[in-house]
Short mmCIF file of C-alpha atoms in Angstrom, two decimals:
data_model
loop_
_atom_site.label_atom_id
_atom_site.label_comp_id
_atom_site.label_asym_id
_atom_site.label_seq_id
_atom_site.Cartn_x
_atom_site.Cartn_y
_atom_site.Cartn_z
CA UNK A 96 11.63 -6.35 -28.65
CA UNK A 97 12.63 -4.69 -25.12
CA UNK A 98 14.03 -1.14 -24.25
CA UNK A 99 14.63 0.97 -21.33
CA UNK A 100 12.83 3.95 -20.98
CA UNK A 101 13.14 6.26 -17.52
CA UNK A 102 13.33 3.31 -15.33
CA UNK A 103 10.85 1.30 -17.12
CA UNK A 104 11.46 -1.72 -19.14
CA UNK A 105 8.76 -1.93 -22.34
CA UNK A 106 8.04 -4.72 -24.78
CA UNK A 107 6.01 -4.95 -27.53
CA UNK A 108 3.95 -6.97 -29.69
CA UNK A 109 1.68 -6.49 -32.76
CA UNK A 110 -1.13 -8.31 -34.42
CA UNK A 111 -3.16 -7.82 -36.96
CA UNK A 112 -6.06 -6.27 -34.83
CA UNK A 113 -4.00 -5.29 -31.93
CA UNK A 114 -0.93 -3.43 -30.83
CA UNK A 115 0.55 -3.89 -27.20
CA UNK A 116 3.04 -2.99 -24.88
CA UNK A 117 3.60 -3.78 -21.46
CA UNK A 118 6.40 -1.46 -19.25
CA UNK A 119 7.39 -2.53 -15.94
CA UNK A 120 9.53 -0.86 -13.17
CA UNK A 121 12.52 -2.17 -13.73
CA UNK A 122 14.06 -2.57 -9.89
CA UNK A 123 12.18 -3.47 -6.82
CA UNK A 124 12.73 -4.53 -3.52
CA UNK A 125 11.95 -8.07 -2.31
CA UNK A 126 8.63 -8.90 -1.88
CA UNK A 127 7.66 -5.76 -3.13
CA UNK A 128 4.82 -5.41 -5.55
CA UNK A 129 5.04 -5.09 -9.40
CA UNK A 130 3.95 -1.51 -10.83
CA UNK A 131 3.07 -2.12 -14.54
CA UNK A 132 1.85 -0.25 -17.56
CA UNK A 133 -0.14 -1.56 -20.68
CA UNK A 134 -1.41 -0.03 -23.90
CA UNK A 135 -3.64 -1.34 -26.68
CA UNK A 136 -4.12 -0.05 -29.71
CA UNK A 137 -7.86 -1.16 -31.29
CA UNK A 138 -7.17 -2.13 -34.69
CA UNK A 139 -10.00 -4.04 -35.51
CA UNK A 140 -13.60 -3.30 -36.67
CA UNK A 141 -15.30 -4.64 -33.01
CA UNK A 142 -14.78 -2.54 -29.58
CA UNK A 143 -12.95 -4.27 -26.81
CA UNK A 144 -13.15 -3.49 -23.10
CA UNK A 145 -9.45 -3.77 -21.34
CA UNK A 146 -9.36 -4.04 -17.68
CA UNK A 147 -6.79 -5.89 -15.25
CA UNK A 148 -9.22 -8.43 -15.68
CA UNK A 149 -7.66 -8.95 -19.36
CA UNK A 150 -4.62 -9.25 -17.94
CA UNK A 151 -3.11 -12.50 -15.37
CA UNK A 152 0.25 -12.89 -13.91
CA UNK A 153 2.88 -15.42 -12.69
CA UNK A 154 5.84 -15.42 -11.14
CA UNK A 155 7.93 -18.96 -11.53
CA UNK A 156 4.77 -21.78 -10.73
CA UNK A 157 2.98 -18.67 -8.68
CA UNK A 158 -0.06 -16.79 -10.36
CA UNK A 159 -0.37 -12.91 -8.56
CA UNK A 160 -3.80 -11.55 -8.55
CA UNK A 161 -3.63 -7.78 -9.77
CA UNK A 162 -5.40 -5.39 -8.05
CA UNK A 163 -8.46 -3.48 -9.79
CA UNK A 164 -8.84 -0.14 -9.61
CA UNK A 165 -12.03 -1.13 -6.39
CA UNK A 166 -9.70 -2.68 -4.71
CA UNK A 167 -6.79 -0.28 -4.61
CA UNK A 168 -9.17 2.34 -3.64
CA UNK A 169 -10.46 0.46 -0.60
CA UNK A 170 -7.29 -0.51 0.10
CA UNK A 171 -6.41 3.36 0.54
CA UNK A 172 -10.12 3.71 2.36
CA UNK A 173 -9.47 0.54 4.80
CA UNK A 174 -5.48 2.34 5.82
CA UNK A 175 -7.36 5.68 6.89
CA UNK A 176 -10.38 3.94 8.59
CA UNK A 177 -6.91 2.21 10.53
CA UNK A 178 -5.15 5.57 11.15
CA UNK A 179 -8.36 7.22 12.45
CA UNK A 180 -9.50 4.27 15.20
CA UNK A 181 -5.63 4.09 16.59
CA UNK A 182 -5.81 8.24 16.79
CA UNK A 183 -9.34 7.63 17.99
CA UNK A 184 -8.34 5.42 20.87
CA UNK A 185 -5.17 7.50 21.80
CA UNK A 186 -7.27 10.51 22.51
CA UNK A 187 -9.66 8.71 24.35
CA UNK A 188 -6.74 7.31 26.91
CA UNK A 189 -5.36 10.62 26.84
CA UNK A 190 -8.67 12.03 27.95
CA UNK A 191 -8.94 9.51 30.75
CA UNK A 192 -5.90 10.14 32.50
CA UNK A 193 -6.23 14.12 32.18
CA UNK A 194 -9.36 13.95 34.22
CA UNK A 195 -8.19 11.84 36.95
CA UNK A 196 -7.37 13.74 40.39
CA UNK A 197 -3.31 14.01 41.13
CA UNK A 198 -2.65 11.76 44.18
CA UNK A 199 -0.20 13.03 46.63
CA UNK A 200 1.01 10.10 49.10
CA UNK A 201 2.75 10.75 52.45
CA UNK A 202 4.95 8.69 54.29
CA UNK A 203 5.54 8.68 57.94
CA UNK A 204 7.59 7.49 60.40
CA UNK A 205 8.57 7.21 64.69
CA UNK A 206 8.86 5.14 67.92
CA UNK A 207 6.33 5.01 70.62
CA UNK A 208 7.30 4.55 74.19
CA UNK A 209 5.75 2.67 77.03
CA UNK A 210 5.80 0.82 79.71
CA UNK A 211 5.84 -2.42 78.05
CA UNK A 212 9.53 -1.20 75.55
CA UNK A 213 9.21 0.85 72.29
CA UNK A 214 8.07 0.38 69.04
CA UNK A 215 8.66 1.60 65.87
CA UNK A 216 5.80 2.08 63.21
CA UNK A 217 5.78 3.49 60.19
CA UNK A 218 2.64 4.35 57.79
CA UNK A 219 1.45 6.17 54.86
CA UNK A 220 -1.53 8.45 53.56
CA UNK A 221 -3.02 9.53 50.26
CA UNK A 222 -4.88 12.98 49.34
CA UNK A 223 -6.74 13.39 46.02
CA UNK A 224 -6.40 16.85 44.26
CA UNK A 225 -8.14 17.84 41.22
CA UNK A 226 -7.01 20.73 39.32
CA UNK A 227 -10.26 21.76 36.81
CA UNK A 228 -8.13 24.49 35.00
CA UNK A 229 -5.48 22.25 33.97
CA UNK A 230 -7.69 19.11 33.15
CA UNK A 231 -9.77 21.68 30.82
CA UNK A 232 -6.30 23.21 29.37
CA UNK A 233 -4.86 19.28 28.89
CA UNK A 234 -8.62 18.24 27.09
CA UNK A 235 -8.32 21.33 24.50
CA UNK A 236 -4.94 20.45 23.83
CA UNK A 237 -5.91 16.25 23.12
CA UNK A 238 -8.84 17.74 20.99
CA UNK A 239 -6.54 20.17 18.98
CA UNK A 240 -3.84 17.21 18.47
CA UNK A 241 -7.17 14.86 17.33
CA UNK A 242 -8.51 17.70 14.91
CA UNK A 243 -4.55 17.76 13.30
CA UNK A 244 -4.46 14.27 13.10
CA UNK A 245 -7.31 13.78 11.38
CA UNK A 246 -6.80 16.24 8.57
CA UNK A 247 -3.55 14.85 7.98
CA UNK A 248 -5.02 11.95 7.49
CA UNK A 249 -7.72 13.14 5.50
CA UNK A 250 -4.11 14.51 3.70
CA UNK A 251 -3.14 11.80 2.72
CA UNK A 252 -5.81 9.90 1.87
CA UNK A 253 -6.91 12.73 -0.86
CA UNK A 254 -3.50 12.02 -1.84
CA UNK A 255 -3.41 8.31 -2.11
CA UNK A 256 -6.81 8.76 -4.23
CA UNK A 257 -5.10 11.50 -6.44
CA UNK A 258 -2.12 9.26 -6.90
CA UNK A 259 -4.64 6.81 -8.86
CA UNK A 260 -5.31 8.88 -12.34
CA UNK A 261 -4.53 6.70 -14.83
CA UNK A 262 -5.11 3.65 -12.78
CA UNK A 263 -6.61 0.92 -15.07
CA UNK A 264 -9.90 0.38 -15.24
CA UNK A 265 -12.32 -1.25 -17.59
CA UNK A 266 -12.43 0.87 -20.57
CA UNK A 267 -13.98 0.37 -24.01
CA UNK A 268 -11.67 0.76 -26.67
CA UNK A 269 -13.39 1.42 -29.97
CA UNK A 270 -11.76 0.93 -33.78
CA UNK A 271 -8.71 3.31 -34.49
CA UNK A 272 -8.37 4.22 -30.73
CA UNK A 273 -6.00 3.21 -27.69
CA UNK A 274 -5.81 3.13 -24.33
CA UNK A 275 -3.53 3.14 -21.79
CA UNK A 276 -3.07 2.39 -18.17
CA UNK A 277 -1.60 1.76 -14.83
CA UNK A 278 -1.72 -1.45 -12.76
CA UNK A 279 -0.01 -3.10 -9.52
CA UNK A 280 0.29 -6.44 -8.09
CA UNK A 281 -0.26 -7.78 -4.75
CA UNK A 282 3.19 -9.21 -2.69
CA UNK A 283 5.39 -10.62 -4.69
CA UNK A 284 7.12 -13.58 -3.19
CA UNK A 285 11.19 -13.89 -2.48
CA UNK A 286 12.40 -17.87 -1.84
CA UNK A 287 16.00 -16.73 -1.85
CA UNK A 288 16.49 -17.28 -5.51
CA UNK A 289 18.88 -15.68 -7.84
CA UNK A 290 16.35 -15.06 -10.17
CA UNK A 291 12.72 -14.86 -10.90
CA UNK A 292 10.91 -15.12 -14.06
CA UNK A 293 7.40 -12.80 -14.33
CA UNK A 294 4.62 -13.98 -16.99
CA UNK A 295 2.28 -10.94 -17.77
CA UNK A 296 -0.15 -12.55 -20.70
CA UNK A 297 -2.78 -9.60 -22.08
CA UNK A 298 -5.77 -11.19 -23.96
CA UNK A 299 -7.66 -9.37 -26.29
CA UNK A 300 -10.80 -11.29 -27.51
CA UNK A 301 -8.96 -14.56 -28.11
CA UNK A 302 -5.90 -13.17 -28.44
CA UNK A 303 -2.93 -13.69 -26.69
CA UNK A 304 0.34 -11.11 -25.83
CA UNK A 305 2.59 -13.28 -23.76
CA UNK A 306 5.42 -10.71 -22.10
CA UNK A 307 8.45 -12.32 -19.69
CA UNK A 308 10.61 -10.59 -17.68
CA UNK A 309 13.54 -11.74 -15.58
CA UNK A 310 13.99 -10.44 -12.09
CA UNK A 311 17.71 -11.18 -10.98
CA UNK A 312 19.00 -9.82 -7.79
CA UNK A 313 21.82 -7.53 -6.93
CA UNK A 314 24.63 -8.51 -5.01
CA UNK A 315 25.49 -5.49 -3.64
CA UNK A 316 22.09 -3.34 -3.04
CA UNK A 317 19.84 -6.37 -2.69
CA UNK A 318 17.92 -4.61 -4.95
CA UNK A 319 15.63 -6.89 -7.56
CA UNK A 320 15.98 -5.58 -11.04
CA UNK A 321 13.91 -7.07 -14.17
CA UNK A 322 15.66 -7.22 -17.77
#
């Protein structure tokens, strides 16, 4: 059994000890990773623990590792750590070149006469100038840019981290009681083909909850969508 539900797409299954359904987004851009959402429902007399690790995935002959909750996280972690060296090494080049001296170049030109004819000659010079007021006025501007930066990095990291309540992660689920949770895939992969078919099997000790779901693509937006 399948149904629609706010852009999700939710199947079910039943056993006698366990009730699940698995809800995935139901359009997605190619390559783009799976978001997916699975509840249990404990009803037999033994706790389980649920975890992504319960949970494998294939696309076609392709299996997609699923990230844990770890992994997401440091995923987050790693893209800030990123953000902060490039912003890092930005300031530092801007602080180079405010604290070099301006050079001013000359140019010159004229004809000398003697005896032996003319000549023409023609030559250049440099002078080095270094303004103190400005370099100090261009350095608290590069640290005032580097201070922004960072907390809107620090932004968006907090956010990234907020944006993961609910994420799965392995729970014990006792007799009578249920649990649910998010998950996402890494890349999924595009071959040019009409059509994809996505295996998500949940297994519950011994069990199995096989769920399929059949990415075809649009014509018109491009735009993967699973039935």
């Amino acid at each position: 059994m399948a149904y629609f539900s706010d852009g999700w797409i939710i199947q079910k299954q039943e056993s006698e000890d366990f009730v699940v359904q698995m809800a995935v987004r139901d359009g997605k851009q190619a390559w783009e990773e799976v978001h997916g959402l699975v509840f249990v429902m404990n009803k037999s007399e033994e706790p389980i623990n649920v975890s992504v690790e319960n949970i494998s995935f294939r696309q076609d002959e392709h299996t997609i590792e699923l990230l844990s909750y770890n992994q997401l996280k440091q995923r987050h972690i790693s893209r800030a750590q990123t953000r902060r060296t490039a912003l890092a090494l930005s300031a530092m080049a801007q602080s180079f070149s405010a604290a070099q001296p301006t050079t001013t170049t000359t140019y010159g030109s004229g004809t000398a006469y003697g005896t032996g004819g003319t000549a023409n000659y023609y030559g250049s010079s440099q002078s080095y100038t270094y303004d103190s007021a400005a370099s100090a006025a261009a350095q608290a501007q590069i640290q005032s840019n580097v201070q922004s930066g960072v907390a809107n990095i620090e932004s968006n990291l907090q956010r990234d981290l907020n944006s993961m309540d609910g994420y799965l992660q392995k729970t014990t689920v006792f007799p009578d009681q249920s649990y649910s949770g998010r998950f996402q895939s890494r890349t999924t992969r595009f071959e040019q083909k009409p059509k994809s078919t996505y295996a998500l099997t949940v297994e519950l000790d011994g069990e199995k909850f096989l769920f399929k779901f059949v990415e075809k693509a649009d014509i018109q937006t491009q735009q993967r969508k699973l039935f």
